[in-house]
Short mmCIF file of C-alpha atoms in Angstrom, two decimals:
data_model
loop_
_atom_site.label_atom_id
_atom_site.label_comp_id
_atom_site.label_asym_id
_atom_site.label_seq_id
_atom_site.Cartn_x
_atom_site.Cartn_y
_atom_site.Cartn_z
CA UNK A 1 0.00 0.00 0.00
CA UNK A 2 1.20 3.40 -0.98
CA UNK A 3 1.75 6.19 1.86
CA UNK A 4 -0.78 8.18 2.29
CA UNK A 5 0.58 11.65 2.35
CA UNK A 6 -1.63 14.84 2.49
CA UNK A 7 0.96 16.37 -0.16
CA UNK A 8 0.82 16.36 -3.78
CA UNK A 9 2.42 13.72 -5.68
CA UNK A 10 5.88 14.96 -6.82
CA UNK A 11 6.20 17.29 -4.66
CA UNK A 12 10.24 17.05 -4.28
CA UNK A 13 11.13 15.32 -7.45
CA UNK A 14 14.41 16.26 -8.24
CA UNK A 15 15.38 16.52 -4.89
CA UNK A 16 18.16 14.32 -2.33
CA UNK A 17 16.93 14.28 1.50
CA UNK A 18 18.97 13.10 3.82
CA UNK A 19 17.38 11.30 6.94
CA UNK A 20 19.39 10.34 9.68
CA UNK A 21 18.18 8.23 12.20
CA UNK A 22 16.43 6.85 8.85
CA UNK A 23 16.22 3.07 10.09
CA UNK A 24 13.65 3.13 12.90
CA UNK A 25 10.85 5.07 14.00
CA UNK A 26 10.10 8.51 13.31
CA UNK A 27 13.18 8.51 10.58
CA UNK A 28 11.76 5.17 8.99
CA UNK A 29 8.07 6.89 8.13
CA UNK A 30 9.72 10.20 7.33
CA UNK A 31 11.49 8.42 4.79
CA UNK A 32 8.71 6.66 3.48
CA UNK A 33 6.44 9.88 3.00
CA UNK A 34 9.39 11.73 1.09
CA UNK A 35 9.96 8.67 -1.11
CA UNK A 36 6.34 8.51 -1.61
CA UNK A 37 7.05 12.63 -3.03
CA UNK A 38 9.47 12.12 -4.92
CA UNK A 39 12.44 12.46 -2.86
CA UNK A 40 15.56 10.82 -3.49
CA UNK A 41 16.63 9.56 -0.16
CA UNK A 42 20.06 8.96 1.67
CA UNK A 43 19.79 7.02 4.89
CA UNK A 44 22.46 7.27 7.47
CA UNK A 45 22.32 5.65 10.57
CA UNK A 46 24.26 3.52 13.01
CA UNK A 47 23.23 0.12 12.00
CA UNK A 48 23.74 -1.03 8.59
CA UNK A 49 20.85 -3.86 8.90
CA UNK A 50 18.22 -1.02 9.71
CA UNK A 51 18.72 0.70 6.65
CA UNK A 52 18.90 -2.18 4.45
CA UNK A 53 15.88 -2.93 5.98
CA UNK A 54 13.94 0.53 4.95
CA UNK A 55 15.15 0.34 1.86
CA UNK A 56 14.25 -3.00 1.24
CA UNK A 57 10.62 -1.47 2.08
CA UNK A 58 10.88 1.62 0.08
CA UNK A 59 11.34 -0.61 -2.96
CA UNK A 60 13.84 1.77 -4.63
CA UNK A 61 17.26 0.53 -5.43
CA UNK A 62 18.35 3.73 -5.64
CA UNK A 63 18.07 4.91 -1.89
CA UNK A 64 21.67 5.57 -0.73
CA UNK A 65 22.35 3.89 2.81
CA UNK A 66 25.24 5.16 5.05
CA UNK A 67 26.00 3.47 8.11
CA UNK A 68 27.78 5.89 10.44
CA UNK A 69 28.33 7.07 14.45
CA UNK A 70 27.21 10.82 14.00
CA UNK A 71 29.18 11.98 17.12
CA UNK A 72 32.65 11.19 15.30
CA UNK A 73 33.44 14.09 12.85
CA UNK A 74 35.42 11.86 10.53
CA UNK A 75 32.50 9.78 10.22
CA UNK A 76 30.28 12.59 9.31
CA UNK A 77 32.46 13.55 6.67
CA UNK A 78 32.35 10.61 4.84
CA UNK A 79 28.79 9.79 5.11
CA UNK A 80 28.31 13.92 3.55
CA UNK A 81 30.91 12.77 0.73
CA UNK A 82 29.28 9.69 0.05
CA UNK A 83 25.92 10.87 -0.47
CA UNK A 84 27.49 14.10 -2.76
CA UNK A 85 29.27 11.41 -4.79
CA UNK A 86 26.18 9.18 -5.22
CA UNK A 87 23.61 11.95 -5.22
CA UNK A 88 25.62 14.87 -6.40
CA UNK A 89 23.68 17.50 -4.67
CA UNK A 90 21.68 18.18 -1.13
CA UNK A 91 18.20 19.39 -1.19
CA UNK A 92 17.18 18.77 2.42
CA UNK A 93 18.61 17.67 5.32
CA UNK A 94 16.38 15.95 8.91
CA UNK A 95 18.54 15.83 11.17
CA UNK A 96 16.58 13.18 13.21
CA UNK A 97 19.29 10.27 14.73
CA UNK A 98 19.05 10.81 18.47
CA UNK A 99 18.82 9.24 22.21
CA UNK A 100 18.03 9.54 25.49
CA UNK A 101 17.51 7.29 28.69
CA UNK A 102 15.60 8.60 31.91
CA UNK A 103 17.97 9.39 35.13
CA UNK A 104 17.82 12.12 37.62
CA UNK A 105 20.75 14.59 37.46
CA UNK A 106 22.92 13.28 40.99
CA UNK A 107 22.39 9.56 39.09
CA UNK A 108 23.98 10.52 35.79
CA UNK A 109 27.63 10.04 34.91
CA UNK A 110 29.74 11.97 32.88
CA UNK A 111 30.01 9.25 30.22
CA UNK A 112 26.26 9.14 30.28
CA UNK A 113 26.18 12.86 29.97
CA UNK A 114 28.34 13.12 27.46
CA UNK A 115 26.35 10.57 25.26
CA UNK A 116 22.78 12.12 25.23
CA UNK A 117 25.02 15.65 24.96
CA UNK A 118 26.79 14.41 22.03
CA UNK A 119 23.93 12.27 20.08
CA UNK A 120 21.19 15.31 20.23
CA UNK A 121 23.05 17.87 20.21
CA UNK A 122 27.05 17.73 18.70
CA UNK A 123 25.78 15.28 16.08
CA UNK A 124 23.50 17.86 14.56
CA UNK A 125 25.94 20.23 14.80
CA UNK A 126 28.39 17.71 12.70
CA UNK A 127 25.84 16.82 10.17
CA UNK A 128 24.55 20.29 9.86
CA UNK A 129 27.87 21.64 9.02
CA UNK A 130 29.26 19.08 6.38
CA UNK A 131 26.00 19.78 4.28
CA UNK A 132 26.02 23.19 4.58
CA UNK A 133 30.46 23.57 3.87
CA UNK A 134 29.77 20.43 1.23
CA UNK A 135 26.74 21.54 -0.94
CA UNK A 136 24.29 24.10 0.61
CA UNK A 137 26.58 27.13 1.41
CA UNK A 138 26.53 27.57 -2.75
CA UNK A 139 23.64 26.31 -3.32
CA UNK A 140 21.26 26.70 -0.73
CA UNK A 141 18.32 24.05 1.28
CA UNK A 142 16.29 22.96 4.17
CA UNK A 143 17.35 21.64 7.30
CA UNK A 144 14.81 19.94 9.91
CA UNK A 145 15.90 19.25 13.34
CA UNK A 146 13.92 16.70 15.09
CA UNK A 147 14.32 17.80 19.35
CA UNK A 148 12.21 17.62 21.95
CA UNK A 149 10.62 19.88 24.30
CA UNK A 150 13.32 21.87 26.92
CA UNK A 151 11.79 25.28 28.17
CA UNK A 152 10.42 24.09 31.17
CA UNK A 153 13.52 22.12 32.01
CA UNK A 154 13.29 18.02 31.48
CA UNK A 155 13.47 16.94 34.86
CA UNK A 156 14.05 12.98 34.58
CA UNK A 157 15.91 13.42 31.72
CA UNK A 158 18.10 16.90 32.09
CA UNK A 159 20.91 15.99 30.37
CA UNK A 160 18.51 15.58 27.35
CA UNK A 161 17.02 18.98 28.06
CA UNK A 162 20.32 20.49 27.86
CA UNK A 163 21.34 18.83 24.42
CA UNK A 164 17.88 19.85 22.95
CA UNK A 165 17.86 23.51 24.53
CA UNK A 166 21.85 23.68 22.80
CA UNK A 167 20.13 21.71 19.54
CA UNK A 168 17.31 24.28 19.55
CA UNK A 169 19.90 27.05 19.96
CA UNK A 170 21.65 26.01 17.23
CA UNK A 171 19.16 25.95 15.12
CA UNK A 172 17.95 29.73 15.71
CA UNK A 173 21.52 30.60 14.98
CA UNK A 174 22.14 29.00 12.20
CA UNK A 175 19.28 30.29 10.65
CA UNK A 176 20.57 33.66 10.77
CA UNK A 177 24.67 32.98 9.57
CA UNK A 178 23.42 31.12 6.83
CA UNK A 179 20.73 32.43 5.46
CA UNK A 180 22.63 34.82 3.22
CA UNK A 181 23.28 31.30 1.39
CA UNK A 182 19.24 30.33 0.62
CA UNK A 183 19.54 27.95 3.78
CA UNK A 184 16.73 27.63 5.74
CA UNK A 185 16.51 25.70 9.19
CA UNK A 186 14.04 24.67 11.59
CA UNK A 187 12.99 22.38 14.34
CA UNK A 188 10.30 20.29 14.93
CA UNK A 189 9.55 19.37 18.80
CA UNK A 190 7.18 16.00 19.06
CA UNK A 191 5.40 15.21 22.44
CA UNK A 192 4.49 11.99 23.18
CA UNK A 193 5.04 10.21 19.88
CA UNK A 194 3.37 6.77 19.67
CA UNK A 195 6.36 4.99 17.75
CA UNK A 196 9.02 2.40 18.21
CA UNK A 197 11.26 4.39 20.23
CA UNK A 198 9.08 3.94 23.41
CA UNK A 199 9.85 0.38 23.24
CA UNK A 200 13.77 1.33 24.13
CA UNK A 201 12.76 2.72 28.01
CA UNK A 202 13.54 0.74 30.61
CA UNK A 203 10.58 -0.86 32.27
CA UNK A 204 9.79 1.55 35.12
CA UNK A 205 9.21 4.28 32.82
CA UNK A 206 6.32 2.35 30.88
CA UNK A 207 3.70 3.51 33.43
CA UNK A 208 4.57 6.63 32.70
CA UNK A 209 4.71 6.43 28.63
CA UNK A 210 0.92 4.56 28.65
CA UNK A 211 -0.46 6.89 30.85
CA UNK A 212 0.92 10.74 30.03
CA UNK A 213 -2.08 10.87 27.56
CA UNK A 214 -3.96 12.11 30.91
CA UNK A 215 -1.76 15.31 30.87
CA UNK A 216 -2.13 15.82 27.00
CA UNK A 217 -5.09 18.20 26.23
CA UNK A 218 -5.89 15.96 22.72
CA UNK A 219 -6.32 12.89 25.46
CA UNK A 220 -3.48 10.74 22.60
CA UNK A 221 -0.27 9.72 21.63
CA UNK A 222 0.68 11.36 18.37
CA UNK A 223 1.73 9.41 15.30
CA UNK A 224 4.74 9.25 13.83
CA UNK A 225 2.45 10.37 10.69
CA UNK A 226 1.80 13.34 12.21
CA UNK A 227 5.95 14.65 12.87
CA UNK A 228 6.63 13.38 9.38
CA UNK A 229 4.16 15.82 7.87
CA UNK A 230 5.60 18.81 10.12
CA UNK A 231 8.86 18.06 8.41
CA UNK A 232 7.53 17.59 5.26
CA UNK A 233 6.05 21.30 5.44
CA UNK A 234 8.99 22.54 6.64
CA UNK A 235 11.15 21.33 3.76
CA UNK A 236 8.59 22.13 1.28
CA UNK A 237 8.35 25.21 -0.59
CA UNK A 238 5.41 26.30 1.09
CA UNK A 239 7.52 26.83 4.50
CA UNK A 240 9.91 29.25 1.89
CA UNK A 241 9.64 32.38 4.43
CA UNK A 242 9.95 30.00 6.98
CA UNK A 243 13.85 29.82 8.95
CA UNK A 244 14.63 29.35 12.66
CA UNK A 245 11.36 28.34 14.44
CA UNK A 246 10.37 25.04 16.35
CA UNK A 247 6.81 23.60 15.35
CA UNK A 248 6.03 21.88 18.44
CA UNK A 249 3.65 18.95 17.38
CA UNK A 250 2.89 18.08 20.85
CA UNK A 251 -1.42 18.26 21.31
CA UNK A 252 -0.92 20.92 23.58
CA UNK A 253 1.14 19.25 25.78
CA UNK A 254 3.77 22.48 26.42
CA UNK A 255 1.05 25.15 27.07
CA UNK A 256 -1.36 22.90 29.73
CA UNK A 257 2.14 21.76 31.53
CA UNK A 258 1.77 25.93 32.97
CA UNK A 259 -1.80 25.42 34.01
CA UNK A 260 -2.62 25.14 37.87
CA UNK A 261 -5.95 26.18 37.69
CA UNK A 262 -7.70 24.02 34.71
CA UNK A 263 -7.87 20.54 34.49
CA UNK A 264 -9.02 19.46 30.67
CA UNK A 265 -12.13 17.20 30.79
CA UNK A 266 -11.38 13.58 29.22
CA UNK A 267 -12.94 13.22 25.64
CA UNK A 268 -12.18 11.56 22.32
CA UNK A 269 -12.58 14.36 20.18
CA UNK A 270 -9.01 14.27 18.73
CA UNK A 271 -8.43 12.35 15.91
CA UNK A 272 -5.28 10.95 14.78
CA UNK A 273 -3.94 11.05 11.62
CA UNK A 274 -1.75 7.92 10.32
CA UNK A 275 -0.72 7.65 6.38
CA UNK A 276 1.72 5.13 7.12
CA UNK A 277 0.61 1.64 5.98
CA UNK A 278 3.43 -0.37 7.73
CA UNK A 279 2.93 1.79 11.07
CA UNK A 280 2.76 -0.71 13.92
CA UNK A 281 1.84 0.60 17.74
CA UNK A 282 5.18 -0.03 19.75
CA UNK A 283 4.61 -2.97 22.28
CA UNK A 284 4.78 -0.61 25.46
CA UNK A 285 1.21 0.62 24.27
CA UNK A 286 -0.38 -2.46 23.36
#
C-alpha cells in the first residue's frame, strides 16, 4: 500500500533528502512519505541492517544507505561525501538520529552525559555543518531538526534537556549565519510520539509512557504520521519564508504543563492522523 501523504504527488522530485536516524521510527516513516514525493533519499544511521531494511521497504534501489556514528566528525564527513558522490547534490537535510535514557541529574555520569550531549546535540551540529560547507553554502536548502521539548527544564531526563535547549539554539543561529546562502533551518519538537522508540525505556518508565495521555489536552499519543508531515512542510516550498522556528507537534502538551488552575475534561474528540501503511503501535502501548 502506498503512503498516504496529504501532499501532492511529486512534490520534491528532483530533490536528495537526507534522513538520519532513517532506520527506525520517526526517521523510517519520514522516509517513506518523502519517497512517496518524490524524494531521493540517503539514509544514514548507526546500524547497517536497519537501513537495508527501509530500503528494502521503500522498494527503490536507488536509496543511498550510510551506516555511520554521528558523534565522530570523521564519520560525518564521509557519510556527507558519500551521499554528494552518489547523489551529487543536497536538497534537504532531517537531522533526526538521536537518544536519550531517563535518570535524575545526581544519578547521571559523565560518560552518560556526554552521550545524550553528544547524540542530540554535537551530532547535529556535525551533520549540519558538512551539508552546509559540502553543498548548501553555494547552493542553498532545508534543514529539519527533530528535538524535543526543553523550556520548562526536562526533569528525569536533564541531560537531554540540555542537548535539545543547545540543539534548539543552534538551530535559531544557524538560521541567521546562513541564510545569506538560501539555507533555511528549523525544528520540529514531538510530544508523546506513539512509535518504536518507546519500546527502548527501561521498564519503570512504561507507566509513565501509557499513561501521560492524561496530561495531554488531545487525550493521545501522536503518530509518527503526524511529525513526518511537520517536516515535510517545513522542507517544502510552502515553508519558503519559513527559517529558525520550532513547530512543536505536541497536542498541547507544552502550554497545559503551565496550568494550575484548569484541568481538561477527558474526551475523544481528537483524531489521529496515520498515512503510514506499515505503522505498527510499539509494544509498550499495546
Amino acid at each position: 500500500m502506498p503512503y498516504n501523504s496529504i501532499f501532492r504527488p511529486n512534490l520534491f522530485a528532483g530533490q536528495t533528502i537526507i534522513v538520519t536516524g532513517g532506520g527506525s521510527g520517526l526517521g523510517r516513516c519520514t522516509a517513506h512519505e518523502l519517497r512517496s514525493l518524490g524524494a531521493r533519499l540517503a539514509l544514514i544511521g548507526r546500524t547497517q541492517e536497519k537501513l537495508d531494511q527501509v530500503k528494502e521497504e521503500l522498494g527503490d534501489p536507488d536509496t543511498f544507505t550510510f551506516s555511520a556514528d554521528l558523534r565522530d566528525e570523521a564519520q560525518v564527513k564521509a557519510a556527507i561525501a558519500g551521499v554528494l558522490a552518489w547523489g551529487g547534490r543536497i536538497d534537504g537535510l532531517v537531522n533526526n538520529a538521536g537518544g536519550q535514557f531517563p535518570a535524575q541529574l545526581k544519578d547521571i555520569s559523565l560518560n552518560g552525559w556526554n552521550a545524550v550531549v553528544a547524540n542530540n546535540m554535537t551530532a547535529t551540529f556535525l551533520v549540519s555543518k558538512a551539508v552546509y560547507l559540502g553543498w548548501m553554502e553555494k547552493n542553498g536548502g532545508a534543514i529539519v531538526n527533530v528535538g524535543a521539548d526543553f523550556e520548562l527544564g526536562n526533569p528525569g531526563m536533564g541531560h537531554n534537556g540540555a542537548a535539545r535547549a543547545g540543539q534548539t539554539n543552534f538551530t535559531y543561529t544557524a538560521s541567521v549565519e546562513w541564510a545569506h546562502a538560501g539555507v533555511r533551518i528549523n525544528s520540529v519538537i514531538p510530544g508523546f510520539i506513539a512509535s518504536s522508540g518507546l519500546d527502548r525505556y527501561p521498564e519503570r518508565a512504561h507507566d509513565v509512557l501509557r499513561n501521560v495521555k492524561g496530561r495531554i489536552p488531545m487525550k493521545r499519543h501522536g503518530t509518527e504520521s503526524e511529525i513526518a508531515g511537520a517536516i515535510v512542510y517545513l522542507l517544502s516550498d510552502a515553508a519558503a519564508y519559513v527559517t529558525g522556528i520550532s513547530l512543536r507537534v505536541d497536542g498541547g502538551l507544552h502550554n497545559y504543563g503551565k496550568s494550575s488552575f484548569y484541568e481538561v475534561p477527558d474526551h475523544d474528540r481528537s483524531k489521529p492522523f496515520n498515512g503510514f501503511p506499515l505503522y505498527k503501535p510499539p509494544k509498550v502501548l499495546e
